[in-house]
Protein backbone atom coordinates (compact mmCIF):
# COMPACT_ATOMS: atom_id res chain seq x y z
CA MET A 1 0.00 0.00 0.00
CA ALA A 2 2.81 2.39 0.92
CA ASN A 3 4.63 1.66 -2.35
CA PHE A 4 1.43 2.27 -4.31
CA LEU A 5 0.90 5.65 -2.62
CA THR A 6 4.54 6.61 -3.24
CA LYS A 7 4.30 5.77 -6.94
CA THR A 8 0.98 7.58 -7.25
CA LEU A 9 2.38 10.70 -5.57
CA PHE A 10 5.44 10.62 -7.82
CA LEU A 11 3.35 10.33 -10.99
CA TYR A 12 1.10 13.14 -9.77
CA THR A 13 4.16 15.34 -9.16
CA ILE A 14 5.48 14.56 -12.64
CA SER A 15 2.12 15.48 -14.17
CA ILE A 16 2.09 18.85 -12.39
CA VAL A 17 5.63 19.66 -13.49
CA PHE A 18 4.82 18.64 -17.07
CA CYS A 19 1.78 20.93 -17.08
CA LEU A 20 3.89 23.82 -15.82
CA ALA A 21 6.44 23.10 -18.51
CA PHE A 22 3.86 23.10 -21.29
CA GLY A 23 2.32 26.27 -19.94
CA GLN A 24 5.61 28.12 -20.21
CA MET A 25 7.08 26.25 -23.15
CA SER A 26 8.84 28.98 -25.07
CA ASN A 27 11.55 31.22 -23.69
CA ARG A 28 13.13 31.91 -27.05
CA GLY A 29 13.09 35.35 -28.54
CA ASP A 30 11.82 36.28 -31.98
CA GLU A 31 14.26 35.82 -34.85
CA ASN A 32 14.97 38.90 -36.94
CA CYS A 33 17.39 38.02 -39.74
CA GLU A 34 17.17 41.11 -41.93
CA THR A 35 18.23 41.98 -45.46
CA LEU A 36 19.89 45.40 -45.17
CA PRO A 37 21.62 47.75 -47.64
CA SER A 38 25.37 48.16 -47.30
CA GLU A 39 27.74 50.63 -48.96
CA ILE A 40 31.12 49.29 -50.07
CA HIS A 41 34.06 50.78 -51.94
CA LEU A 42 34.82 48.40 -54.80
CA VAL A 43 38.21 48.40 -56.54
CA LYS A 44 39.04 46.42 -59.68
CA GLU A 45 42.50 46.22 -61.28
CA GLU A 46 43.21 45.07 -64.83
CA TYR A 47 46.57 43.62 -65.93
CA ASP A 48 48.03 42.64 -69.30
CA GLU A 49 49.51 39.26 -70.22
CA LEU A 50 52.88 40.23 -68.70
CA GLY A 51 51.32 41.13 -65.38
CA ARG A 52 51.63 44.90 -65.84
CA LEU A 53 48.90 47.09 -64.40
CA GLN A 54 46.79 48.63 -67.16
CA ARG A 55 44.07 50.41 -65.25
CA THR A 56 42.43 50.69 -61.85
CA CYS A 57 38.68 51.22 -61.52
CA ASN A 58 36.65 51.98 -58.42
CA ALA A 59 33.14 52.96 -57.39
CA GLU A 60 30.84 53.22 -54.39
CA VAL A 61 28.40 50.33 -54.68
CA THR A 62 25.22 49.54 -52.74
CA VAL A 63 24.74 45.84 -52.03
CA MET A 64 22.71 43.85 -49.53
CA LYS A 65 23.89 42.10 -46.38
CA CYS A 66 22.29 39.69 -43.89
CA GLU A 67 22.35 40.59 -40.20
CA GLY A 68 20.28 39.74 -37.15
CA LEU A 69 19.50 37.39 -34.26
CA CYS A 70 18.80 33.68 -34.76
CA ASN A 71 17.63 31.11 -32.22
CA SER A 72 19.89 28.24 -31.18
CA GLN A 73 19.96 25.65 -28.44
CA VAL A 74 21.94 22.80 -26.90
CA GLN A 75 19.93 20.00 -25.27
CA PRO A 76 21.15 16.96 -23.28
CA SER A 77 21.06 13.70 -25.24
CA VAL A 78 22.30 10.21 -24.42
CA ILE A 79 21.91 8.98 -28.01
CA THR A 80 24.73 11.21 -29.30
CA GLN A 81 28.40 10.49 -28.76
CA THR A 82 29.03 13.95 -27.32
CA GLY A 83 26.11 13.87 -24.89
CA PHE A 84 24.54 16.96 -26.45
CA LEU A 85 22.18 17.66 -29.32
CA LYS A 86 22.95 21.01 -30.97
CA GLU A 87 20.71 23.13 -33.13
CA CYS A 88 22.39 26.25 -34.50
CA TYR A 89 20.72 28.72 -36.84
CA CYS A 90 22.60 31.45 -38.70
CA CYS A 91 21.43 34.57 -40.53
CA ARG A 92 22.28 33.55 -44.10
CA GLU A 93 21.48 34.37 -47.71
CA THR A 94 18.56 32.41 -49.15
CA PHE A 95 18.83 33.69 -52.72
CA LEU A 96 21.71 35.07 -54.80
CA LYS A 97 21.56 36.78 -58.17
CA ASP A 98 24.21 37.82 -60.68
CA LYS A 99 24.51 41.57 -61.07
CA THR A 100 26.57 43.65 -63.49
CA ILE A 101 28.17 46.74 -61.96
CA LEU A 102 29.62 49.63 -63.94
CA LEU A 103 32.81 51.07 -62.45
CA THR A 104 32.97 54.63 -63.76
CA HIS A 105 36.16 55.93 -62.17
CA CYS A 106 39.02 54.30 -64.11
CA TYR A 107 42.62 55.48 -64.40
CA ASP A 108 45.88 54.16 -65.84
CA PRO A 109 49.06 53.95 -63.69
CA ASP A 110 49.87 57.58 -64.63
CA GLY A 111 46.49 58.84 -63.44
CA VAL A 112 45.01 59.39 -66.91
CA SER A 113 41.24 58.83 -67.04
CA MET A 114 40.11 55.75 -68.98
CA ARG A 115 36.84 54.17 -70.10
CA SER A 116 34.46 52.54 -67.63
CA PHE A 117 34.75 48.88 -66.69
CA ARG A 118 31.92 46.34 -66.21
CA VAL A 119 32.16 43.58 -63.63
CA SER A 120 29.65 40.86 -62.66
CA PHE A 121 29.18 39.41 -59.18
CA ALA A 122 26.68 37.31 -57.26
CA ILE A 123 24.83 39.55 -54.81
CA ILE A 124 22.50 38.78 -51.89
CA LEU A 125 18.78 39.27 -52.49
CA THR A 126 17.06 37.74 -49.44
CA CYS A 127 18.07 36.44 -46.00
CA ALA A 128 16.66 34.10 -43.35
CA CYS A 129 17.73 32.14 -40.26
CA THR A 130 19.04 28.83 -41.61
CA LEU A 131 19.99 25.64 -39.77
CA ARG A 132 23.73 24.97 -39.81
CA GLN A 133 24.44 21.44 -41.07
CA ASN A 134 28.21 21.58 -40.61
CA LEU A 135 29.26 22.75 -37.15
CA MET A 136 32.65 24.07 -38.18
CA PRO A 137 33.69 27.58 -37.11
CA GLU A 138 33.36 30.31 -39.72
CA VAL A 139 36.23 32.78 -39.88
CA SER A 140 35.61 36.42 -40.70
CA ALA A 141 38.33 38.98 -41.28
CA GLN A 142 36.40 41.63 -39.39
CA GLU A 143 34.77 39.49 -36.72
CA ASN A 144 36.92 40.91 -33.93
CA ASP A 145 36.01 44.46 -34.94
CA VAL A 146 32.25 43.93 -34.79
CA GLN A 147 30.82 44.48 -31.32
CA ARG A 148 27.60 42.58 -30.58
CA THR A 149 25.62 43.55 -27.49
CA THR A 150 22.18 42.04 -28.07
CA ASP A 151 22.98 38.35 -27.54
CA GLU A 152 20.56 36.47 -25.28
CA CYS A 153 21.94 33.09 -24.19
CA GLN A 154 21.05 31.50 -20.86
CA VAL A 155 21.18 28.24 -18.92
CA THR A 156 17.55 27.11 -18.83
CA PRO A 157 16.05 24.46 -16.50
CA VAL A 158 14.39 21.66 -18.46
CA ILE A 159 12.74 18.32 -17.86
CA HIS A 160 14.81 15.82 -19.84
CA VAL A 161 13.10 12.50 -20.56
CA LEU A 162 16.00 10.05 -20.32
CA GLN A 163 15.51 7.13 -22.71
CA TYR A 164 17.63 4.02 -23.17
CA PRO A 165 16.85 0.88 -25.25
CA GLY A 166 14.95 -1.69 -23.18
CA CYS A 167 14.45 0.67 -20.24
CA VAL A 168 11.49 2.67 -18.97
CA PRO A 169 11.80 6.39 -19.92
CA LYS A 170 12.57 8.54 -16.90
CA PRO A 171 12.06 12.31 -16.61
CA ILE A 172 14.91 14.03 -14.78
CA PRO A 173 15.74 17.65 -13.93
CA SER A 174 18.37 18.96 -16.31
CA PHE A 175 19.58 22.09 -18.09
CA ALA A 176 19.87 23.35 -21.66
CA CYS A 177 21.38 26.35 -23.44
CA ILE A 178 18.57 28.27 -25.12
CA GLY A 179 18.71 31.74 -26.63
CA ARG A 180 19.50 33.77 -29.69
CA CYS A 181 22.82 35.11 -30.94
CA GLU A 182 24.09 37.55 -33.56
CA SER A 183 25.19 36.40 -37.00
CA TYR A 184 25.83 38.15 -40.28
CA ILE A 185 27.06 37.80 -43.83
CA GLN A 186 28.28 40.80 -45.78
CA VAL A 187 30.25 41.68 -48.89
CA SER A 188 33.83 42.81 -48.45
CA GLY A 189 34.86 45.41 -51.00
CA SER A 190 38.41 46.48 -51.74
CA LYS A 191 40.20 44.51 -54.49
CA ILE A 192 38.60 41.12 -53.83
CA TRP A 193 34.84 40.53 -53.88
CA GLN A 194 34.18 38.11 -51.04
CA LEU A 195 31.51 37.26 -48.48
CA GLU A 196 32.46 37.62 -44.83
CA ARG A 197 30.54 35.31 -42.53
CA SER A 198 30.09 35.18 -38.78
CA CYS A 199 27.71 32.90 -36.87
CA MET A 200 27.43 32.82 -33.10
CA CYS A 201 25.30 30.15 -31.39
CA CYS A 202 24.03 29.70 -27.85
CA GLN A 203 26.24 26.84 -26.64
CA GLU A 204 27.68 25.29 -23.51
CA SER A 205 30.88 26.76 -22.06
CA GLY A 206 31.19 24.02 -19.44
CA GLU A 207 29.60 20.67 -18.64
CA ARG A 208 28.09 18.84 -15.70
CA GLU A 209 27.48 15.10 -15.57
CA ALA A 210 24.97 12.94 -13.70
CA SER A 211 24.49 9.20 -13.28
CA VAL A 212 20.85 8.07 -13.34
CA ALA A 213 19.42 4.61 -12.55
CA LEU A 214 16.91 3.31 -15.10
CA PHE A 215 14.54 0.35 -14.71
CA CYS A 216 14.96 -2.09 -17.61
CA PRO A 217 12.23 -4.78 -17.47
CA ARG A 218 13.34 -6.29 -20.79
CA ALA A 219 16.70 -7.33 -19.43
CA LYS A 220 17.73 -10.86 -20.37
CA ASN A 221 18.40 -13.60 -17.82
CA GLY A 222 21.53 -12.81 -15.89
CA GLU A 223 21.39 -9.10 -16.74
CA ARG A 224 20.54 -6.44 -14.20
CA LYS A 225 17.13 -4.83 -14.38
CA PHE A 226 18.55 -1.52 -13.18
CA ARG A 227 21.10 0.23 -15.35
CA LYS A 228 23.05 3.40 -14.60
CA VAL A 229 23.21 5.81 -17.51
CA ASN A 230 25.42 8.89 -17.65
CA THR A 231 23.88 12.09 -18.95
CA LYS A 232 25.35 15.56 -19.43
CA ALA A 233 24.02 19.08 -19.10
CA PRO A 234 25.52 22.54 -19.69
CA LEU A 235 27.24 24.13 -16.71
CA SER A 236 27.08 27.59 -18.26
CA CYS A 237 26.15 29.03 -21.64
CA MET A 238 27.44 31.72 -23.96
CA CYS A 239 27.23 32.87 -27.57
CA ARG A 240 30.27 31.55 -29.42
CA PRO A 241 31.08 30.32 -32.94
CA CYS A 242 29.16 27.21 -34.04
CA THR A 243 31.36 24.20 -33.30
CA GLY A 244 31.11 20.73 -31.87
CA VAL A 245 31.08 20.15 -28.12
CA GLU A 246 33.78 22.13 -26.35
CA GLU A 247 35.98 19.92 -24.20
CA SER A 248 36.07 21.15 -20.60
CA ALA A 249 36.08 19.94 -17.04
CA ILE A 250 33.04 17.88 -16.08
CA VAL A 251 31.45 18.51 -12.69
CA PRO A 252 30.04 15.23 -11.26
CA GLN A 253 26.51 15.43 -9.87
CA GLU A 254 25.12 12.17 -8.59
CA ILE A 255 21.32 12.35 -8.78
CA ALA A 256 20.45 8.66 -8.92
CA GLY A 257 17.52 7.87 -6.64
CA TYR A 258 16.31 11.47 -6.70
CA THR A 259 12.64 10.41 -6.68
CA ASP A 260 12.80 9.48 -3.00
CA GLU A 261 14.41 12.78 -2.04
CA GLY A 262 12.07 15.16 -3.84
CA ILE A 263 14.82 16.71 -5.96
CA LEU A 264 12.57 16.80 -9.01
CA ALA A 265 10.17 19.20 -7.30
CA ASN A 266 12.89 21.29 -5.65
CA GLN A 267 15.08 21.57 -8.72
CA PHE A 268 12.79 23.98 -10.55
CA ARG A 269 11.59 25.98 -7.56
CA LYS A 270 14.19 28.66 -8.30
CA SER A 271 12.92 29.35 -11.79
CA PRO A 272 9.35 28.95 -13.09
CA GLN A 273 10.50 29.12 -16.71
CA LEU A 274 10.60 25.50 -17.83
CA GLN A 275 11.35 23.97 -21.20
CA PHE A 276 11.17 20.43 -22.54
CA ALA A 277 14.39 18.75 -23.60
């Protein structure tokens, strides 16, 4: 009878926490990847077959750039090798179009005015927040010079449903990195027409680890019906370039058997803003 009441109370507590989580599901800000005009100073040099400079042309050109805030998150996951499931979105071009530009200010090496020069380039037409498929850092020549102050990246309490083959799913208190970070893509003028890219994602800057006991009724003869599974969670979060999991010190946190100690209810008492992992 006592065991039945304990299980009933636990399931009732889980139901209440789940309802609270669904009621306050979204803590992510609105994305605003914008297509904005940008003025660049374009320079084009023309050489002969011997490599001698024939003329230099330049002009002030208006092109479009992508800039804004995109949502990203890192959730705990035991099915991935790293222990985290990452979802990074970047403000990127969705459509390019070839454009011919007339450079009207052309001069030879002696400064004598020459005829205009036509050049064709692919320019940005539209932008949107796009999921990054390859989590490799993007390098931008001007990334250190661009100051971003509107990033919103926080450690967020979540209820993570821990699942393992052959075992009963178990909801546990955990954490995730959820927020939105700055990213941009813009044309670099000067002598080389190139696209500078920068993408910052809300990611972990440290890890914590927990060992959780799962009940596995499908265990074969001779195998244990309780299995300990390690799961990770972010220790802290920050906007940084999209990469794989950053190696760092892991802080052990043993939470196996938490159901008897009421940790599930106490864990989220500090913050009412819950998310589902």
